[in-house]
């Protein structure tokens, strides 16, 4: 296909619609399976600075895992859009932290300390067999990862219905080191180079 942008837009729309159509009980079951895998397979996160996210448009709901890691001693942070062309800023979060409505009407911590995460748990609209992620198209996470001098551990989270054969990664795309779905944990050793189309 010549126009990867158009293809990605089409896939994005389809995958978001599919995800939002998942029945509530099944969504909860899949989210719990991902949370269980995070807690079981990534015990080191209990003492780390973790950048997470607030669920949006049918994404995996990380709030069970968020509370677990917070109770275990981790420092948690949620992303805030400061400028649409700049990296995300992560602000410390804890239960009952003061919140405000941020970009896209997503809650963000209000006035808490900025944190540089050692681990990022990243939502995905789609993903492929090489660990590349299809996001919403704004490039926030790609810019954020590129801005760090030491790249944090990246864990992409999604449901199996969001798996694609190939997301046709572009030069700026960065592969996840791990992807977790309700089916399990998938690991990519090191960074995978994107296809240079």
XYZ file of C-alpha atoms in Angstrom:
197
model
C 0.000 0.000 0.000
C 1.372 3.398 -0.957
C -0.336 5.540 1.645
C 0.575 4.145 5.073
C -0.991 7.140 6.823
C -4.393 6.394 5.329
C -4.006 2.690 6.118
C -3.063 3.443 9.726
C -6.011 5.818 10.115
C -8.373 3.153 8.793
C -6.921 0.488 11.114
C -7.072 2.867 14.073
C -10.767 3.554 13.534
C -11.580 -0.143 13.135
C -9.550 -1.275 16.149
C -10.959 1.409 18.455
C -14.512 0.525 17.375
C -13.818 -3.184 17.976
C -12.335 -2.469 21.391
C -15.213 -0.235 22.460
C -17.689 -2.939 21.409
C -16.216 -5.521 23.819
C -18.903 -6.445 26.396
C -18.217 -5.077 29.882
C -17.833 -8.504 31.506
C -15.345 -9.668 28.866
C -13.446 -6.362 29.076
C -13.128 -6.794 32.840
C -11.976 -10.411 32.408
C -9.304 -9.438 29.859
C -8.175 -6.454 31.955
C -7.866 -8.672 35.030
C -5.755 -11.174 33.064
C -3.373 -8.382 31.996
C -3.217 -6.996 35.555
C -2.465 -10.497 36.889
C 0.374 -10.899 34.360
C 1.831 -7.491 35.290
C 1.799 -8.341 38.985
C 3.114 -11.894 38.519
C 5.796 -11.372 35.862
C 7.073 -7.894 36.766
C 7.660 -8.025 40.522
C 10.624 -5.623 40.218
C 8.138 -2.847 39.422
C 7.142 -2.780 43.099
C 10.101 -0.500 43.906
C 10.318 1.491 40.662
C 8.973 4.745 39.216
C 6.151 3.675 36.899
C 4.447 5.805 34.279
C 0.929 4.527 33.688
C -2.221 6.003 32.156
C -5.906 6.553 32.865
C -8.095 4.294 30.639
C -9.670 5.925 27.594
C -11.964 4.660 24.818
C -12.106 1.037 25.895
C -8.386 0.610 26.679
C -7.143 -2.016 29.116
C -8.036 -0.685 32.568
C -4.816 -0.590 34.632
C -6.403 0.700 37.842
C -6.243 -2.677 39.638
C -2.520 -2.936 38.828
C -2.001 0.740 39.716
C -3.311 0.208 43.235
C -1.333 -3.038 43.659
C 1.984 -1.422 42.708
C 1.284 1.664 44.811
C 0.529 -0.507 47.868
C 3.769 -2.422 47.155
C 5.874 0.758 47.345
C 6.185 1.902 43.725
C 6.083 5.575 42.759
C 3.321 6.033 40.190
C 2.822 8.812 37.669
C 0.201 9.682 35.072
C 0.911 11.512 31.805
C -0.030 15.105 31.144
C -0.099 16.764 27.733
C 1.768 20.066 28.125
C 1.965 20.888 24.421
C 0.787 18.772 21.492
C 4.275 18.925 19.916
C 6.274 18.128 23.066
C 6.953 14.980 25.122
C 4.500 14.000 27.835
C 5.143 15.129 31.389
C 4.497 12.551 34.120
C 3.040 13.727 37.428
C 3.066 11.668 40.593
C -0.229 9.963 41.409
C -1.573 8.154 44.460
C -5.107 7.264 45.570
C -6.893 10.493 46.510
C -4.269 12.630 44.734
C -5.772 15.955 43.575
C -6.935 15.584 39.974
C -8.009 17.878 37.162
C -9.392 17.331 33.683
C -6.583 17.267 31.136
C -6.350 16.968 27.359
C -9.012 14.759 25.743
C -10.970 15.022 29.038
C -8.612 12.507 30.671
C -7.970 13.016 34.413
C -4.420 14.067 35.376
C -2.842 14.826 38.773
C -3.041 18.494 39.708
C 0.114 20.183 40.976
C 1.957 17.018 42.032
C 5.700 16.500 41.465
C 7.004 15.597 38.020
C 8.538 12.120 37.815
C 10.888 10.600 35.236
C 9.606 7.015 34.947
C 11.912 4.010 34.934
C 9.087 1.968 33.404
C 6.287 2.999 31.054
C 3.102 0.971 30.747
C 1.804 2.148 27.395
C -1.683 1.694 25.909
C -1.863 0.525 22.305
C -4.548 0.848 19.647
C -2.815 -1.964 17.743
C 0.449 -3.897 17.733
C 2.360 -6.350 15.569
C 4.623 -9.390 15.786
C 7.784 -7.258 16.052
C 6.582 -5.319 19.084
C 5.651 -2.144 17.236
C 2.698 -0.156 18.484
C -0.071 1.629 16.647
C -1.177 4.579 18.765
C -3.723 7.336 18.278
C -1.528 9.104 15.740
C -0.389 12.112 17.780
C 3.081 10.722 18.509
C 3.110 11.593 22.222
C 4.731 8.370 23.413
C 7.239 8.258 20.535
C 8.349 11.835 21.336
C 8.498 11.028 25.030
C 10.636 7.909 24.551
C 12.954 9.733 22.143
C 13.472 12.530 24.695
C 14.864 10.308 27.462
C 18.656 9.971 27.685
C 18.116 6.513 29.195
C 15.062 4.870 27.703
C 12.721 3.389 30.324
C 11.503 -0.189 30.198
C 8.513 -0.195 27.834
C 5.525 -2.468 28.375
C 2.725 -2.172 25.830
C -0.736 -3.359 26.865
C -3.663 -4.295 24.631
C -6.183 -7.021 23.883
C -5.623 -9.798 21.339
C -8.318 -8.334 19.074
C -5.873 -5.445 18.519
C -3.100 -7.645 17.109
C -2.098 -6.899 13.503
C 0.281 -8.736 11.201
C 2.282 -5.545 10.608
C 1.702 -1.942 11.713
C 4.161 -0.776 9.017
C 6.399 1.129 11.473
C 7.986 4.357 10.364
C 11.479 5.634 11.158
C 10.418 7.389 14.375
C 8.520 4.379 15.772
C 10.053 2.591 18.769
C 9.213 -1.044 19.510
C 7.955 -2.106 22.915
C 10.271 -4.344 24.942
C 7.288 -6.307 26.244
C 3.660 -6.572 25.216
C 1.004 -7.985 27.525
C -2.414 -9.150 26.364
C -4.999 -11.374 28.013
C -3.144 -14.276 26.323
C 0.171 -13.637 28.087
C 3.479 -11.757 28.013
C 5.469 -11.359 24.797
C 9.098 -10.215 24.913
C 11.380 -8.596 22.343
C 15.077 -8.629 23.208
C 16.574 -5.169 22.712
C 15.203 -2.663 20.261
C 13.714 -3.768 16.974
C 14.539 -1.534 14.033
C 11.513 -0.269 12.131
C 11.135 -0.953 8.426
C 12.512 1.941 6.414
C 9.768 2.242 3.802
